[in-house]
Tab-separated table of C-alpha atoms in Angstrom:
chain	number	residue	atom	x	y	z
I	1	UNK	CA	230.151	38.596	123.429
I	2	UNK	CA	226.838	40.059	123.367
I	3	UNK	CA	225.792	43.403	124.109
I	4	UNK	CA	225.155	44.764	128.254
I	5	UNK	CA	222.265	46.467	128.756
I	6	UNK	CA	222.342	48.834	131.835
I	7	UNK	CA	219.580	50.651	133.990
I	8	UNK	CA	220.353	53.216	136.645
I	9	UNK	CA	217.216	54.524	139.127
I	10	UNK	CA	218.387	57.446	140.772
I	11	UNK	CA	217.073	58.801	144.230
I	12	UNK	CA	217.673	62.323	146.200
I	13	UNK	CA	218.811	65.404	145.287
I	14	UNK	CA	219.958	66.912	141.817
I	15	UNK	CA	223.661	65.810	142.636
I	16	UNK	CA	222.692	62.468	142.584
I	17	UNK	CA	221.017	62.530	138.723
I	18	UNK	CA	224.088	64.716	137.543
I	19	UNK	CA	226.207	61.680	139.012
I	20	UNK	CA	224.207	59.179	137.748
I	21	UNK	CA	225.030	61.549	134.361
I	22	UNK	CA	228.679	60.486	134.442
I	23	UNK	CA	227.863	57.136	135.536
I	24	UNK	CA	226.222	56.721	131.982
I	25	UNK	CA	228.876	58.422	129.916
I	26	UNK	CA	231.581	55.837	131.888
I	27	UNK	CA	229.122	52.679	131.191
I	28	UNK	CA	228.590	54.090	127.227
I	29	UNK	CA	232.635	54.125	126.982
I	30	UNK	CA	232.688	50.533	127.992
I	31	UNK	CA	230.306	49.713	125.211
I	32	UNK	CA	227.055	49.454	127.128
I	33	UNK	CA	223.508	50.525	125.904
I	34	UNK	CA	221.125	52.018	128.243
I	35	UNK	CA	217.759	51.007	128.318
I	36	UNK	CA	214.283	52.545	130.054
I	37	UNK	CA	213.297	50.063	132.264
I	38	UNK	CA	214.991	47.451	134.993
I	39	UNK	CA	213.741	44.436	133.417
I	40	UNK	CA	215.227	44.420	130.178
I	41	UNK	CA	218.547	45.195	131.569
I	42	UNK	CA	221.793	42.728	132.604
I	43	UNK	CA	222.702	45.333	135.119
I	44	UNK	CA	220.668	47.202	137.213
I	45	UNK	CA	222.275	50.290	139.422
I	46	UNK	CA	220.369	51.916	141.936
I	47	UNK	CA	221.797	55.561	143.168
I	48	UNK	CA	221.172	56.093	146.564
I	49	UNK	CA	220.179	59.354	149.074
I	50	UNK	CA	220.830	58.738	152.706
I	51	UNK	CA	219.675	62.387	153.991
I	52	UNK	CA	216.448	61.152	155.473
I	53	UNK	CA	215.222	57.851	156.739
I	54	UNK	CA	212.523	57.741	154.222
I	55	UNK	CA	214.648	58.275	151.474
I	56	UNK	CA	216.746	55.527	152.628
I	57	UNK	CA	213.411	53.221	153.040
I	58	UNK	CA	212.127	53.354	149.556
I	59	UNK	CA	215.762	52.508	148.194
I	60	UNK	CA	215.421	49.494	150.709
I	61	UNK	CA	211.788	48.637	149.289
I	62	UNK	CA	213.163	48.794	145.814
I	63	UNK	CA	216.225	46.188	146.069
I	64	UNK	CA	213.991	43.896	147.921
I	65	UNK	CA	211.858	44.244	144.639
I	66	UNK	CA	214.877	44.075	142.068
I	67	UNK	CA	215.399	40.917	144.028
I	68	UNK	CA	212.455	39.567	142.896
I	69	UNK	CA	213.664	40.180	139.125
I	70	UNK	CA	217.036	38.316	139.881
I	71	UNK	CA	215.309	35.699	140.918
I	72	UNK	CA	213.947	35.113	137.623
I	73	UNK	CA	216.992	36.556	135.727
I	74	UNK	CA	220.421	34.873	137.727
I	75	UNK	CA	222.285	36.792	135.313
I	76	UNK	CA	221.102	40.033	136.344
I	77	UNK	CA	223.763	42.195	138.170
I	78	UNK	CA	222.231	44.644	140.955
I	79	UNK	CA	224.419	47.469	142.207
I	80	UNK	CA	224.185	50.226	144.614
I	81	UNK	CA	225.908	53.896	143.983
I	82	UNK	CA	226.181	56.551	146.273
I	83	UNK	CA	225.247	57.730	149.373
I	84	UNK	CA	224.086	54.926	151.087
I	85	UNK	CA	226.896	52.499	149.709
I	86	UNK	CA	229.640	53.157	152.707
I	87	UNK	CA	227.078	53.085	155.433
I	88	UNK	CA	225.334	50.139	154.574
I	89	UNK	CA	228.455	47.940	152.351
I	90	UNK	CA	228.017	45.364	154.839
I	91	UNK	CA	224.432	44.713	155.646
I	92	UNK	CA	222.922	45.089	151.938
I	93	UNK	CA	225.630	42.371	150.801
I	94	UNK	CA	226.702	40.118	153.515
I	95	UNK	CA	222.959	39.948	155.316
I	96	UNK	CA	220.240	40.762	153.169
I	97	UNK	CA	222.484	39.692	149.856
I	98	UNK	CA	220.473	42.180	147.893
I	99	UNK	CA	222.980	43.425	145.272
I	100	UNK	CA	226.254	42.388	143.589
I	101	UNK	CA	228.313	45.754	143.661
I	102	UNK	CA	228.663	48.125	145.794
I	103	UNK	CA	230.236	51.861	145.046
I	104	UNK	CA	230.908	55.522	146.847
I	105	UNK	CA	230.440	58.344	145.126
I	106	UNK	CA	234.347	59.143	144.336
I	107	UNK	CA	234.866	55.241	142.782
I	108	UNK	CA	232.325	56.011	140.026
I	109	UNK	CA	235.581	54.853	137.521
I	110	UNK	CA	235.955	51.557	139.329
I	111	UNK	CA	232.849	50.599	137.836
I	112	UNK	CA	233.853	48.651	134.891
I	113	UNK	CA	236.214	46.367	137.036
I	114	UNK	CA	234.100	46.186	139.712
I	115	UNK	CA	231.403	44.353	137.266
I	116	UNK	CA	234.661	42.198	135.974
I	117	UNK	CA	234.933	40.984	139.769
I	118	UNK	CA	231.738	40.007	139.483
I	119	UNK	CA	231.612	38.151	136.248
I	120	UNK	CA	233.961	36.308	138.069
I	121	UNK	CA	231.926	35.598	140.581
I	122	UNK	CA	232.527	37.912	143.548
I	123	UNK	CA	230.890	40.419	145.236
I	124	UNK	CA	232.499	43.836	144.295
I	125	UNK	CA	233.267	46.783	146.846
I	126	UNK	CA	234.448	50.203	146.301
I	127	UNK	CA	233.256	52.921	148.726
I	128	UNK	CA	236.366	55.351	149.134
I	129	UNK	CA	236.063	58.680	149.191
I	130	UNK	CA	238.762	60.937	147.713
I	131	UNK	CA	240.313	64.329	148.298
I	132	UNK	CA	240.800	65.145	144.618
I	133	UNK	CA	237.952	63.120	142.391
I	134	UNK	CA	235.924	65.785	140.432
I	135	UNK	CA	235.168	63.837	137.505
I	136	UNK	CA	236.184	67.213	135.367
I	137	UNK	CA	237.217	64.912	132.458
I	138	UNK	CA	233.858	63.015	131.883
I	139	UNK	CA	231.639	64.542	129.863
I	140	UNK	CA	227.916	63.546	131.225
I	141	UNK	CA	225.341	61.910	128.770
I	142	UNK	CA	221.862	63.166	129.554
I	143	UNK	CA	219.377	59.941	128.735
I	144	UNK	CA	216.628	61.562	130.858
I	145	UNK	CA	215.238	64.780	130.854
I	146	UNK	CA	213.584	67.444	128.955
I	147	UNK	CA	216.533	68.141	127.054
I	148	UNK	CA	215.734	72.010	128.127
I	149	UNK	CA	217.226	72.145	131.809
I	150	UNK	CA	220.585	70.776	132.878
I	151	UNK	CA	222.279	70.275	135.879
I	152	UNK	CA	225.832	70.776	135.787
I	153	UNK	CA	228.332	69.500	139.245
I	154	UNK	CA	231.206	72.531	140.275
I	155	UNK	CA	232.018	70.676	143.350
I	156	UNK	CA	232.029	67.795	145.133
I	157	UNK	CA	231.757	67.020	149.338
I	158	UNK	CA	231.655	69.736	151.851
I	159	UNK	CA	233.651	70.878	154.908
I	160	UNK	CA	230.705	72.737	156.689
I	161	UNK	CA	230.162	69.412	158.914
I	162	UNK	CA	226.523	70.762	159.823
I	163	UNK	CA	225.615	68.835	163.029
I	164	UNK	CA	222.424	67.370	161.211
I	165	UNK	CA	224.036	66.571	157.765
I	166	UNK	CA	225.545	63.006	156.966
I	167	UNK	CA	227.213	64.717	153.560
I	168	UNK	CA	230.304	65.223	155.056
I	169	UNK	CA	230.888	61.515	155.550
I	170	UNK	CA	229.072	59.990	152.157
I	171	UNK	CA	230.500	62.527	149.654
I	172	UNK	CA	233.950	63.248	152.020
I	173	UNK	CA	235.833	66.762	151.904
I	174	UNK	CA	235.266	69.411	149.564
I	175	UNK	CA	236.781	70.078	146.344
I	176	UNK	CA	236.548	71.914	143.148
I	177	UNK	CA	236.071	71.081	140.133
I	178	UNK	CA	238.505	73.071	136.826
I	179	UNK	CA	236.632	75.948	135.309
I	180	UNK	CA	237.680	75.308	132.134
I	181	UNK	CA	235.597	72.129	131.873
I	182	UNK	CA	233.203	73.407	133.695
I	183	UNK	CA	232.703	76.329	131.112
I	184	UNK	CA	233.367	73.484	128.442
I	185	UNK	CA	230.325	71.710	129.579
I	186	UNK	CA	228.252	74.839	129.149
I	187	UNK	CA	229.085	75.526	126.022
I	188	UNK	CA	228.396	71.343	124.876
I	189	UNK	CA	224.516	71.697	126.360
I	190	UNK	CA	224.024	74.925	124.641
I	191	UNK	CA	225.429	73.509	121.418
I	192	UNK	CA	222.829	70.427	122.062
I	193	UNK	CA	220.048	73.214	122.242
I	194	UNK	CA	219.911	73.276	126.438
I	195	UNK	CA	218.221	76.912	127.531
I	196	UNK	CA	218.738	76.468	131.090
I	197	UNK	CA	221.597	75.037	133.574
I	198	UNK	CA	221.655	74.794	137.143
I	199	UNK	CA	225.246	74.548	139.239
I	200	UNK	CA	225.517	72.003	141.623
I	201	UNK	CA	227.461	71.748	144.860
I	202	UNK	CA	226.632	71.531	148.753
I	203	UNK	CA	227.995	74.992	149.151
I	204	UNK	CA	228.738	77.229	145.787
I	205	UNK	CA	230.036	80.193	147.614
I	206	UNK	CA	233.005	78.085	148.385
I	207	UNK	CA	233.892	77.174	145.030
I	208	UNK	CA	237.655	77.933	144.346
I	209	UNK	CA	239.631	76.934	141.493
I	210	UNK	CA	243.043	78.689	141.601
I	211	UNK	CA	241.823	82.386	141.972
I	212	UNK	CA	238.552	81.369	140.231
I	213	UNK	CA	235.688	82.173	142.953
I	214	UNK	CA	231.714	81.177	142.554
I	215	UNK	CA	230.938	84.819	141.429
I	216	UNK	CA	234.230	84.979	138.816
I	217	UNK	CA	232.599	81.086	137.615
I	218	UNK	CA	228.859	82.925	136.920
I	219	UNK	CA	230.327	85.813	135.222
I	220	UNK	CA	232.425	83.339	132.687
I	221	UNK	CA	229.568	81.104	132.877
I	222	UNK	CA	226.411	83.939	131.875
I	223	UNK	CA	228.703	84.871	128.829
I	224	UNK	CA	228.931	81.373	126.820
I	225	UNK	CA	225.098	81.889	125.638
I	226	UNK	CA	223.352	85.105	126.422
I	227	UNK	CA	220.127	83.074	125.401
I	228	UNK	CA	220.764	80.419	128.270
I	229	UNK	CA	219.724	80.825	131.700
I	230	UNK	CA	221.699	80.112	134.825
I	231	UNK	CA	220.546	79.107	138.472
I	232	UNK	CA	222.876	77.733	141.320
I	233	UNK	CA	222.278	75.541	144.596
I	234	UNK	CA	222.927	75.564	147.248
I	235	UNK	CA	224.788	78.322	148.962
I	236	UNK	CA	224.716	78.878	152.220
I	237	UNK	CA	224.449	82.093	154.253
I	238	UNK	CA	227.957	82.530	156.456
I	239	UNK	CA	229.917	83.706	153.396
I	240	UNK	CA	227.182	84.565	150.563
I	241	UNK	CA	229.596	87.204	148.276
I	242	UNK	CA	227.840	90.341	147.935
I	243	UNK	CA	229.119	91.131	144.277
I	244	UNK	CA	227.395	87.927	143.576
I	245	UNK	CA	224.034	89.894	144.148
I	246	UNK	CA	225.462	93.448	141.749
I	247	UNK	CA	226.043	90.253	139.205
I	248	UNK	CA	223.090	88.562	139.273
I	249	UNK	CA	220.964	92.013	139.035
I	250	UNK	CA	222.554	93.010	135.931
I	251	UNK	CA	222.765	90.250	133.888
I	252	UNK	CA	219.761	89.212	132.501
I	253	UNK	CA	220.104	85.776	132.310
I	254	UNK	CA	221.333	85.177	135.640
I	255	UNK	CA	217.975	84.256	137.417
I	256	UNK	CA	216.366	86.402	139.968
I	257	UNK	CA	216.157	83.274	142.341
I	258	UNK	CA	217.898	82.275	145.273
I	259	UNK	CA	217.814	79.356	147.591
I	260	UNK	CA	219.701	80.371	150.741
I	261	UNK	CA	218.601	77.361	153.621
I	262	UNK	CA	217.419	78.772	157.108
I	263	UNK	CA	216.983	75.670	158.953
I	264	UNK	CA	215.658	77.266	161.567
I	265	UNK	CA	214.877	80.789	162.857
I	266	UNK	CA	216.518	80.715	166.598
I	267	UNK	CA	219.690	81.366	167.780
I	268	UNK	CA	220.170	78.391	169.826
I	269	UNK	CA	218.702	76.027	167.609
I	270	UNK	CA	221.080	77.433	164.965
I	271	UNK	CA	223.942	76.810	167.360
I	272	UNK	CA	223.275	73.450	168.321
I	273	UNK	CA	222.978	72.443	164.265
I	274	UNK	CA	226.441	74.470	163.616
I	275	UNK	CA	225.094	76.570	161.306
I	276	UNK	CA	227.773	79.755	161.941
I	277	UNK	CA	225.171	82.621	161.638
I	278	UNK	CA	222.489	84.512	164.026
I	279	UNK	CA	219.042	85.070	163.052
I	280	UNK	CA	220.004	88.966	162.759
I	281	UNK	CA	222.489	88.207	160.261
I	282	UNK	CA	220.654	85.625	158.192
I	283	UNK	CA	217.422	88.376	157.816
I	284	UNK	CA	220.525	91.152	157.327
I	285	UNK	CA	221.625	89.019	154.475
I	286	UNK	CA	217.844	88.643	153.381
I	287	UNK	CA	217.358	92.253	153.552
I	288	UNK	CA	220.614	92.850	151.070
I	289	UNK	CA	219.496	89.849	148.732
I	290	UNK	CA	216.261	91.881	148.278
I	291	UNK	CA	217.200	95.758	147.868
I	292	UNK	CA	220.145	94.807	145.307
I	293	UNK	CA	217.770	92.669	143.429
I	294	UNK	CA	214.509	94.094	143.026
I	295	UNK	CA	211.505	91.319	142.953
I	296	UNK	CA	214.023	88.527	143.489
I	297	UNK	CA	212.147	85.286	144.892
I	298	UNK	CA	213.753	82.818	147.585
I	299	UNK	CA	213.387	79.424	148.958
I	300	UNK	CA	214.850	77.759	152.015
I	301	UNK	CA	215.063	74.131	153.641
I	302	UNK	CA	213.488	74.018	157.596
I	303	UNK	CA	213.764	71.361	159.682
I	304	UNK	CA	211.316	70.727	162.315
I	305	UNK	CA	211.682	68.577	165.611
I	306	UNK	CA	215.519	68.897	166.031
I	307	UNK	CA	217.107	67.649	168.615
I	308	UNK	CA	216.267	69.735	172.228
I	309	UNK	CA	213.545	72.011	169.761
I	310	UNK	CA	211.373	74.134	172.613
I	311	UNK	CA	208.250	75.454	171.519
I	312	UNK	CA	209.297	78.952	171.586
I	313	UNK	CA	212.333	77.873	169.324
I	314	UNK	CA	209.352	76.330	166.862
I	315	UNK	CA	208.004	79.955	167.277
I	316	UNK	CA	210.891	81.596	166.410
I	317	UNK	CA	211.344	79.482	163.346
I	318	UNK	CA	207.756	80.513	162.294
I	319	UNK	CA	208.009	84.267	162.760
I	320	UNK	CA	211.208	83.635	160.762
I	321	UNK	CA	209.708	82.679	157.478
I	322	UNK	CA	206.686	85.129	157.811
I	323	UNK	CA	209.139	88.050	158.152
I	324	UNK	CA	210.986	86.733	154.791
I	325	UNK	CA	208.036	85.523	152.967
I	326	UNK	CA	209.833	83.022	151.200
I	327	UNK	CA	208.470	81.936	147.618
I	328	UNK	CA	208.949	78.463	148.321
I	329	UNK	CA	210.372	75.878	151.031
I	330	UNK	CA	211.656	72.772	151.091
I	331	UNK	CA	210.380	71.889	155.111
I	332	UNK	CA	210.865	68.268	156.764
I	333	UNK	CA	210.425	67.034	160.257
I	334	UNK	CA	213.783	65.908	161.321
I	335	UNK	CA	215.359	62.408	160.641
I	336	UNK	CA	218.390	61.283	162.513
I	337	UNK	CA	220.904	60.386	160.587
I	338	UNK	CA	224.235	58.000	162.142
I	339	UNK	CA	227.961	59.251	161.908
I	340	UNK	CA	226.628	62.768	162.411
I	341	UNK	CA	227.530	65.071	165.247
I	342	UNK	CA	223.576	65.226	166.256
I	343	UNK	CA	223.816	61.295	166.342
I	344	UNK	CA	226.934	61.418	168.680
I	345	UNK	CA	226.175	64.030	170.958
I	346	UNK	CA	222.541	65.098	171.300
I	347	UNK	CA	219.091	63.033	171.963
I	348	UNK	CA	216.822	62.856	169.090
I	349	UNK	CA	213.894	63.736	171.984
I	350	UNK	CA	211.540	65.709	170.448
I	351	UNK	CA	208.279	62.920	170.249
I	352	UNK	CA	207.368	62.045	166.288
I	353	UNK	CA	203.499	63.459	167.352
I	354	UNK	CA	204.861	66.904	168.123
I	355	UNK	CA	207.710	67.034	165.291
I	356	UNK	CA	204.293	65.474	162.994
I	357	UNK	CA	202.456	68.827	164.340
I	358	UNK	CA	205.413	71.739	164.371
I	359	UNK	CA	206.126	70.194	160.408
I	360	UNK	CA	202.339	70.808	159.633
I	361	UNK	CA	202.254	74.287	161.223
I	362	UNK	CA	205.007	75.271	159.347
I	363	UNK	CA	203.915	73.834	155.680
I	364	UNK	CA	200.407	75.221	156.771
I	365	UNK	CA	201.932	79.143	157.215
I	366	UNK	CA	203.946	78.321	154.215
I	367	UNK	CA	201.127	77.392	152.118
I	368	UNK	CA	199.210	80.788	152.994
I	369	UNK	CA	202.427	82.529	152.019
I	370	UNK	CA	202.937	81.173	148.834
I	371	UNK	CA	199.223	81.395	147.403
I	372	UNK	CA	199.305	85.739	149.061
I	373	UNK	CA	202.375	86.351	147.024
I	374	UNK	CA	201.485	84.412	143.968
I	375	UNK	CA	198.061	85.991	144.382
I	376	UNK	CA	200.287	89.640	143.828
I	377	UNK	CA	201.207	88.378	140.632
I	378	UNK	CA	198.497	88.865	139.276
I	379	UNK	CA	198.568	91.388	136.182
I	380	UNK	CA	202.412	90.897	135.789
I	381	UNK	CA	204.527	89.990	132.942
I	382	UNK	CA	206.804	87.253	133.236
I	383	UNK	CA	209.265	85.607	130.471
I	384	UNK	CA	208.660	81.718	130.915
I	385	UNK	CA	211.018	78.929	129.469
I	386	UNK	CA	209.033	76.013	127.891
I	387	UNK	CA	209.583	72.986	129.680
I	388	UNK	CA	206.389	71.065	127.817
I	389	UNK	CA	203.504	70.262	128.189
I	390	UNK	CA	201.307	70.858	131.862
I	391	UNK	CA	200.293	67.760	133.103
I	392	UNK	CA	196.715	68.483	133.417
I	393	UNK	CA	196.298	69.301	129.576
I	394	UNK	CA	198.296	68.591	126.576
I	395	UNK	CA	196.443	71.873	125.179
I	396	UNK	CA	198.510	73.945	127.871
I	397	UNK	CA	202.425	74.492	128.076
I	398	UNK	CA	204.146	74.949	131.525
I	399	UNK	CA	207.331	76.019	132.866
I	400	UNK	CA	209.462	78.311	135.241
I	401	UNK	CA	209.631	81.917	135.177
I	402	UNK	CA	212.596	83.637	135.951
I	403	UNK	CA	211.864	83.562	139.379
I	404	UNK	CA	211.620	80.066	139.946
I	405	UNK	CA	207.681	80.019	139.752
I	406	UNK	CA	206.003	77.725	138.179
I	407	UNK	CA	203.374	78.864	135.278
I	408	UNK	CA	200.980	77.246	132.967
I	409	UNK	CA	199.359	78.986	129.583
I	410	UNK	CA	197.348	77.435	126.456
I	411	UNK	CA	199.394	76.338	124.075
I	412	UNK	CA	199.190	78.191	120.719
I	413	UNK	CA	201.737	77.009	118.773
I	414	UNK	CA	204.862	77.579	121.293
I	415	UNK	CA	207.600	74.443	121.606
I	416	UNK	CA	209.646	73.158	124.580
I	417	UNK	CA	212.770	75.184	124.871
I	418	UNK	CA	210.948	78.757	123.385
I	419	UNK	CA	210.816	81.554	125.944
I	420	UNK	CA	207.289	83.082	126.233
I	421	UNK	CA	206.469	86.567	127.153
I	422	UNK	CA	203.047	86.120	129.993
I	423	UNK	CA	200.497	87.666	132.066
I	424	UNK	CA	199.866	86.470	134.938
I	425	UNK	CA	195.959	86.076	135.052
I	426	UNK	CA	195.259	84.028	138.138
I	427	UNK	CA	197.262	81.516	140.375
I	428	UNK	CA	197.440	78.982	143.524
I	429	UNK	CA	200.223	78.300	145.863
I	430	UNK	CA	201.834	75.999	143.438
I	431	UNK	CA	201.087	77.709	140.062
I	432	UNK	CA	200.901	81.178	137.892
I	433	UNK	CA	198.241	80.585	135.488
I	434	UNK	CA	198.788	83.001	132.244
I	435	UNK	CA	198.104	84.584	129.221
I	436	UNK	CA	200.966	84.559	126.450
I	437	UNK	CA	201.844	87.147	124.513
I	438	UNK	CA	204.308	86.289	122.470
I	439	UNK	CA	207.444	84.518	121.962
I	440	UNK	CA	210.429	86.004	122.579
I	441	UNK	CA	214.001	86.229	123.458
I	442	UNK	CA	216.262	87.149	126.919
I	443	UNK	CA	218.135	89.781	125.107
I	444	UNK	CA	215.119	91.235	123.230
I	445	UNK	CA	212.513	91.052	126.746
I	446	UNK	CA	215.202	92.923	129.193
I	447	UNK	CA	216.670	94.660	126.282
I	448	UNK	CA	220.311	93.889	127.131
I	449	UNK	CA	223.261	92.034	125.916
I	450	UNK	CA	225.746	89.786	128.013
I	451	UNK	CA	228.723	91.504	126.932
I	452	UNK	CA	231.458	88.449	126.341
């Protein structure tokens, strides 16, 4: 029996490529080889996001495309993973007969049989979502990336049930994942050379394995390489712990960044998404974040155009993120998504001209922010982590400070992977532009030791 190829696309957020992570490692134990492009492979899997419409679109655009291929190639098998699998099961196999397989994001192990069924020449469904599937035992296998930055999943679902959000009810309940192999899976990227991992869940601050909170997991997590940065998304502001903050500003390679979504900057709007904070408390929390961790940057995710949005609440939303000054946003005009309580309940009223208009207001102010405050950067020293090379110039290196920013710098003779002492010389709203100094190290630059 010859050899299955396999291709998986992945689209959305960073869960979605760490999932697509242990889809690989499953696929590899099953004596598959990956390959780098959908038409040398016998089966093609497409991981889905369903959080906006247009994300949803271009997955749409993309099967009708594949279906070209398996026109040519009847052997090919086409299957969808993820989000998008339990809301649209029916429709993408019984009407548009795009795809072969179809599989939630809990029923990643089904896989194997799933492609059995349809050897034998059925169409192959698995979209149910669990209340204990953490996939703690699967080790990921990274085939993309920059073999610098990881991503690494603590949780899975989320119970927050945001009136917007359609997570609840494509990734189901919320549930932890062991810290043991979570700390295991650490220590196997920084054995493979990784210098930088990011956690991954819907809502970190809930993480809870026996007595084993978010801040506890960091702690454990900042000591398995001292030379190996840490980041997390996405918290969310109702229960951020404050010893969190005391632990990120003493250890040095727990990064002075923080993405802590808004979503909007009135009280009523707030209420009618669910999000279970005031405006006073979320620029309280702000306030904290910034005096216990001097120079720390942020980013946020804004919505514009939700359902009922006045001007004034547009307005309030505005004077929000010019009173925090974030580094960086993630901002969308807002995309109704079924199965939420928004879809149930409220109007999606708010006309696509004026959500088009309040989005571009808001990424305009943005904009200004960013280049003013990477503008003040100008004549500091930064520690950067090598990502490669910028894509304007292979004679120029780029990658993130500390803070989340990033920075370009000629070349020299530094690698992906080295950290590089910098000067910030001159910059836009996307981009430090720098002069190194010289390579370095995390526990020689802030001149401390994670004590294990």
């Amino acid at each position: 029996m010859k050899e299955k190829k396999f291709y998986i696309e992945t689209y959305g957020c960073q869960m979605n490529f760490a999932d697509s992570e242990i889809v690989n490692s499953i696929l590899l134990e099953e004596g598959m080889r990956p390959v780098h492009e959908a038409e040398s492979a016998d089966v093609v899997l497409v991981n889905t996001c369903s959080i906006r419409e247009n994300a949803e679109t271009k997955v749409w655009n993309r099967l009708k495309e594949l279906r070209s291929i398996k026109k040519e190639n009847g052997d090919l098998t086409v299957g969808v993973l993820g989000c998008m699998a339990e809301r649209i099961k029916d429709r993408i196999i019984e009407q548009e007969h795009l795809v072969d397989i179809v599989v939630g994001p809990d029923a990643y192990r089904d896989i194997p049989r799933l492609l059995q069924e349809v050897e034998d020449g059925r169409k192959a469904v698995n979209v149910l979502l669990s209340l204990e599937e953490t996939y703690a035992d699967i080790a990921p296998v990274r085939t993309t990336g920059n073999g610098v930055n990881a991503f690494v999943s603590i949780m899975r679902g989320c119970d927050n049930m945001c009136s917007f959000c359609v997570v609840p009810f494509t990734r189901g309940r919320e549930r932890s994942r062991p810290m043991e192999s979570i700390l295991r899976e650490i220590k196997q990227l920084s054995d493979e050379g990784y210098k930088e991992v990011t956690l991954l869940g819907q809502n970190v601050n809930s993480y809870l394995d026996g007595e084993n909170t978010f801040t506890r997991l960091m702690d454990e997590a900042s000591k398995v390489d001292p030379e190996m940065r840490f980041r997390f998304s996405s918290p969310h502001p109702k229960d951020f712990p404050n010893d969190l903050l005391h632990l990120i500003a003493e250890r040095p390679n727990l990064c002075n960044y923080i993405h802590i979504p808004a979503q909007a900057g009135s009280d009523t709007m707030l209420e009618r998404m669910r999000r279970p904070y005031t405006r006073e408390e979320y620029l309280e929390l702000i306030q904290n974040m910034k005096s216990i961790i001097p120079g720390v940057s942020l980013s946020t995710d804004i919505i514009a155009g939700f359902c009922d949005e006045t001007e004034e609440e547009h307005e309030q939303t505005l004077t929000l993120m010019a009173e925090v000054e974030y580094d960086l946003a993630y901002m969308f005009a807002y995309s109704e998504r079924e199965r939420t309580l928004a879809h149930r309940k409220y109007e999606d009223n708010v006309p696509e001209k004026v959500k088009k208009r309040r989005l571009t207001e808001i990424i305009n102010q943005q904009m200004d922010i960013q280049e003013r405050r990477n503008q003040d950067e100008i004549g500091r020293r930064h520690v950067v982590l090598v990502e490669g090379t910028s894509k304007r110039s292979e004679e120029q290196m780029s990658g993130r400070t500390d803070t989340n920013k990033m920075c370009v710098f000629d070349r020299k003779d530094f690698e992906k992977g080295d950290y590089v002492e910098v000067e910030v010389t001159d910059a836009t709203s996307a981009t430090l532009i720098a002069r190194p100094i010289k390579k370095t190290t995390l526990t020689e630059y802030y001149g401390a030791e994670v004590v294990a």
